[in-house]
Amino acid sequence: MDLRTKALTKSIWVFHVSAGSCNNCDIEILDCFTPRFDIERFGIQLIGSVRHADAILITGAMNRKSVKRMKKIYEQAPKPCVVVAVGQCALSRHMFRFSYNVDEPLDKILPVDLYIPGCPPKPEAMISGIVKLVNKMRKRK
Amino acid sequence: MKLLFSYLIFPGFLFSAIVGLMSGWFDRKLSARLQWRVGPPWHQNFTDLIKLLGKETIVPVGAKFTFLLSPYLGLLSVVLVAGMLGTNILFPSTSFSGDLIVILYLLFMPAIALILGASASRNPLASVGASREMKLLIAYELPFILSIIAIIIKSHGSIQIGGILSEQLSFGSNIMSFSGLIAFVNALFCMQAKLGIAPFEISEAEQEIMAGVLIEYSGLPLAVFKLTKALMLYTLPLLLIVLFLGKDLSPLFIIPKFIGILIFIILVKNTNPRLRIDQALKFFWRIPLALAILAVVLALLGL
Ligand code: SF4
């Protein structure tokens, strides 16, 4: 494992995209930064600009309008950058599966590295997902 | 050779970068403890920098060449200030006439570099950030310079750091007088704005304009900006110590003074919400400016 991967896995800056979620997943993401879970311990930070991102967190079902923007955002992120799907909507479109404006699930649009299921997922689930992601990234290199 | 060493390694770049990054960590850790969290490990800011070096650098379409050059402009000037202050503290005889003015100008440069880089990036949010940074500069620069003028008057017109230091050695720290105390309080406010941390992180507002001036930066240039920030966090408190608390500058005294100022900055940061730009302008042009003028008048009267 080289220094670059090591530094990357110890300081993950997260950019958070809502592609039409019901806002519950987003609130649970913010919960991870509260005193109870405090994932800044592991160097994880929420940042405002996608240019600084190491991970893009996507919540919600992809409707037709947000798909275009999602692709744009992914292209704007500096690589190496991972995509994390949070919540059942982002995983499988959930109850919007037969909706007229939700065409494809997320992994047909972007290369997803990590799926965190749940409606909404618990902060514990997200932390365990992050641990799995870190292990995966370290093994890959 | 000795000059190069002093600017690049010991009181200069390397040393001040390490101290600056450590104080940045101290800021994050103390903020975390204040919020009842655990906070990042001590090497977090170093890890962030190394990670940024390994990332892709994206240059937006149509960006001017200043986009990539301006981070170095800011870094270079802060490194010069750190080197000058450090050598002045170690060997007060090396200071040259007028170096206080040079330092004031150089401390101006990081803000200019931010404005240049932001306006070169052709991003609307970055230009909002740049305009806010400019207004903030107009707001805090005058009280800051006035409070330093009060110090210059108190040290009988010396614009030399060595002169100010030797003056304080023989007559006691500047903060011990009325005018010095008022000017110090003033300079603390202005330093908060110069460092761009809450309540004055208006140009980088994460919540509304998404990192504002830095929005288009990624990879190496972003790392250079972060390093500049860290260096400023080391240089500005040091400048205040030299100007206002310069009686005893042995390591035994300078470290508690530095940490004290740092803790003050962090406490203010954690207990105040961000101001709007017009509120910041009003604040600086009312209270600190009046206080600064008062300090100058008191200094002229010899208090
Ligand atoms: S997964 Fe559930 S909580 Fe999350 S956005 Fe979809 S419906 Fe809302």
PDB file of N, CA and C in Angstrom, chain B residues 146-157 174 177-180 182-183 291-303:
ATOM      1  N   LEU B 146      -3.901  51.107  11.789  1.00  0.00           N
ATOM      2  CA  LEU B 146      -3.928  52.165  12.801  1.00  0.00           C
ATOM      3  C   LEU B 146      -3.410  51.646  14.130  1.00  0.00           C
ATOM      4  N   SER B 147      -3.784  50.402  14.485  1.00  0.00           N
ATOM      5  CA  SER B 147      -3.301  49.933  15.788  1.00  0.00           C
ATOM      6  C   SER B 147      -1.800  49.686  15.739  1.00  0.00           C
ATOM      7  N   ILE B 148      -1.272  49.350  14.547  1.00  0.00           N
ATOM      8  CA  ILE B 148       0.183  49.216  14.477  1.00  0.00           C
ATOM      9  C   ILE B 148       0.836  50.592  14.526  1.00  0.00           C
ATOM     10  N   ILE B 149       0.161  51.600  13.967  1.00  0.00           N
ATOM     11  CA  ILE B 149       0.709  52.961  14.039  1.00  0.00           C
ATOM     12  C   ILE B 149       0.799  53.404  15.498  1.00  0.00           C
ATOM     13  N   ALA B 150      -0.200  53.010  16.298  1.00  0.00           N
ATOM     14  CA  ALA B 150      -0.132  53.344  17.727  1.00  0.00           C
ATOM     15  C   ALA B 150       1.140  52.779  18.341  1.00  0.00           C
ATOM     16  N   ILE B 151       1.474  51.527  17.944  1.00  0.00           N
ATOM     17  CA  ILE B 151       2.706  50.927  18.476  1.00  0.00           C
ATOM     18  C   ILE B 151       3.934  51.690  17.988  1.00  0.00           C
ATOM     19  N   ILE B 152       3.897  52.092  16.718  1.00  0.00           N
ATOM     20  CA  ILE B 152       5.052  52.823  16.175  1.00  0.00           C
ATOM     21  C   ILE B 152       5.253  54.120  16.945  1.00  0.00           C
ATOM     22  N   ILE B 153       4.132  54.804  17.244  1.00  0.00           N
ATOM     23  CA  ILE B 153       4.257  56.057  17.993  1.00  0.00           C
ATOM     24  C   ILE B 153       4.830  55.785  19.383  1.00  0.00           C
ATOM     25  N   LYS B 154       4.356  54.682  19.985  1.00  0.00           N
ATOM     26  CA  LYS B 154       4.846  54.373  21.333  1.00  0.00           C
ATOM     27  C   LYS B 154       6.334  54.065  21.351  1.00  0.00           C
ATOM     28  N   SER B 155       6.850  53.480  20.235  1.00  0.00           N
ATOM     29  CA  SER B 155       8.289  53.193  20.240  1.00  0.00           C
ATOM     30  C   SER B 155       9.066  54.312  19.553  1.00  0.00           C
ATOM     31  N   HIS B 156       8.599  55.529  19.700  1.00  0.00           N
ATOM     32  CA  HIS B 156       9.292  56.724  19.221  1.00  0.00           C
ATOM     33  C   HIS B 156       9.583  56.660  17.733  1.00  0.00           C
ATOM     34  N   GLY B 157       8.591  56.290  16.975  1.00  0.00           N
ATOM     35  CA  GLY B 157       8.718  56.364  15.524  1.00  0.00           C
ATOM     36  C   GLY B 157       9.580  55.315  14.896  1.00  0.00           C
ATOM     37  N   ASN B 174       4.308  46.429  25.309  1.00  0.00           N
ATOM     38  CA  ASN B 174       3.395  47.484  24.879  1.00  0.00           C
ATOM     39  C   ASN B 174       2.015  47.309  25.448  1.00  0.00           C
ATOM     40  N   SER B 177       0.343  49.290  28.634  1.00  0.00           N
ATOM     41  CA  SER B 177      -0.155  50.664  28.697  1.00  0.00           C
ATOM     42  C   SER B 177      -1.578  50.706  28.139  1.00  0.00           C
ATOM     43  N   PHE B 178      -2.282  51.809  28.365  1.00  0.00           N
ATOM     44  CA  PHE B 178      -3.668  51.916  27.902  1.00  0.00           C
ATOM     45  C   PHE B 178      -3.757  51.792  26.387  1.00  0.00           C
ATOM     46  N   SER B 179      -2.933  52.605  25.713  1.00  0.00           N
ATOM     47  CA  SER B 179      -3.035  52.619  24.253  1.00  0.00           C
ATOM     48  C   SER B 179      -2.648  51.254  23.691  1.00  0.00           C
ATOM     49  N   GLY B 180      -1.633  50.625  24.286  1.00  0.00           N
ATOM     50  CA  GLY B 180      -1.207  49.314  23.807  1.00  0.00           C
ATOM     51  C   GLY B 180      -2.294  48.279  23.991  1.00  0.00           C
ATOM     52  N   ILE B 182      -5.568  48.768  24.155  1.00  0.00           N
ATOM     53  CA  ILE B 182      -6.675  48.986  23.212  1.00  0.00           C
ATOM     54  C   ILE B 182      -6.260  48.524  21.822  1.00  0.00           C
ATOM     55  N   ALA B 183      -5.038  48.863  21.433  1.00  0.00           N
ATOM     56  CA  ALA B 183      -4.573  48.472  20.101  1.00  0.00           C
ATOM     57  C   ALA B 183      -4.491  46.959  19.991  1.00  0.00           C
ATOM     58  N   LEU B 291     -11.883  52.499  18.256  1.00  0.00           N
ATOM     59  CA  LEU B 291     -10.904  52.092  19.259  1.00  0.00           C
ATOM     60  C   LEU B 291      -9.484  52.373  18.769  1.00  0.00           C
ATOM     61  N   ALA B 292      -9.254  52.113  17.474  1.00  0.00           N
ATOM     62  CA  ALA B 292      -7.901  52.313  16.945  1.00  0.00           C
ATOM     63  C   ALA B 292      -7.523  53.776  16.996  1.00  0.00           C
ATOM     64  N   ILE B 293      -8.480  54.657  16.639  1.00  0.00           N
ATOM     65  CA  ILE B 293      -8.172  56.091  16.684  1.00  0.00           C
ATOM     66  C   ILE B 293      -7.898  56.513  18.122  1.00  0.00           C
ATOM     67  N   LEU B 294      -8.702  55.955  19.037  1.00  0.00           N
ATOM     68  CA  LEU B 294      -8.486  56.249  20.458  1.00  0.00           C
ATOM     69  C   LEU B 294      -7.078  55.826  20.875  1.00  0.00           C
ATOM     70  N   ALA B 295      -6.680  54.623  20.389  1.00  0.00           N
ATOM     71  CA  ALA B 295      -5.348  54.131  20.759  1.00  0.00           C
ATOM     72  C   ALA B 295      -4.273  55.054  20.229  1.00  0.00           C
ATOM     73  N   VAL B 296      -4.440  55.541  18.996  1.00  0.00           N
ATOM     74  CA  VAL B 296      -3.426  56.437  18.429  1.00  0.00           C
ATOM     75  C   VAL B 296      -3.359  57.728  19.237  1.00  0.00           C
ATOM     76  N   VAL B 297      -4.538  58.256  19.593  1.00  0.00           N
ATOM     77  CA  VAL B 297      -4.543  59.521  20.355  1.00  0.00           C
ATOM     78  C   VAL B 297      -3.877  59.320  21.710  1.00  0.00           C
ATOM     79  N   LEU B 298      -4.226  58.198  22.375  1.00  0.00           N
ATOM     80  CA  LEU B 298      -3.621  57.932  23.685  1.00  0.00           C
ATOM     81  C   LEU B 298      -2.115  57.771  23.554  1.00  0.00           C
ATOM     82  N   ALA B 299      -1.685  57.117  22.464  1.00  0.00           N
ATOM     83  CA  ALA B 299      -0.251  56.923  22.279  1.00  0.00           C
ATOM     84  C   ALA B 299       0.433  58.255  22.061  1.00  0.00           C
ATOM     85  N   LEU B 300      -0.236  59.159  21.330  1.00  0.00           N
ATOM     86  CA  LEU B 300       0.353  60.484  21.120  1.00  0.00           C
ATOM     87  C   LEU B 300       0.460  61.234  22.435  1.00  0.00           C
ATOM     88  N   LEU B 301      -0.515  61.015  23.331  1.00  0.00           N
ATOM     89  CA  LEU B 301      -0.463  61.677  24.637  1.00  0.00           C
ATOM     90  C   LEU B 301       0.531  61.004  25.572  1.00  0.00           C
ATOM     91  N   GLY B 302       1.063  59.849  25.143  1.00  0.00           N
ATOM     92  CA  GLY B 302       2.066  59.179  25.949  1.00  0.00           C
ATOM     93  C   GLY B 302       1.508  58.255  26.999  1.00  0.00           C
ATOM     94  N   LEU B 303       0.271  57.813  26.846  1.00  0.00           N
ATOM     95  CA  LEU B 303      -0.298  56.890  27.838  1.00  0.00           C
ATOM     96  C   LEU B 303      -0.032  55.452  27.471  1.00  0.00           C
TER      97      LEU B 303
END
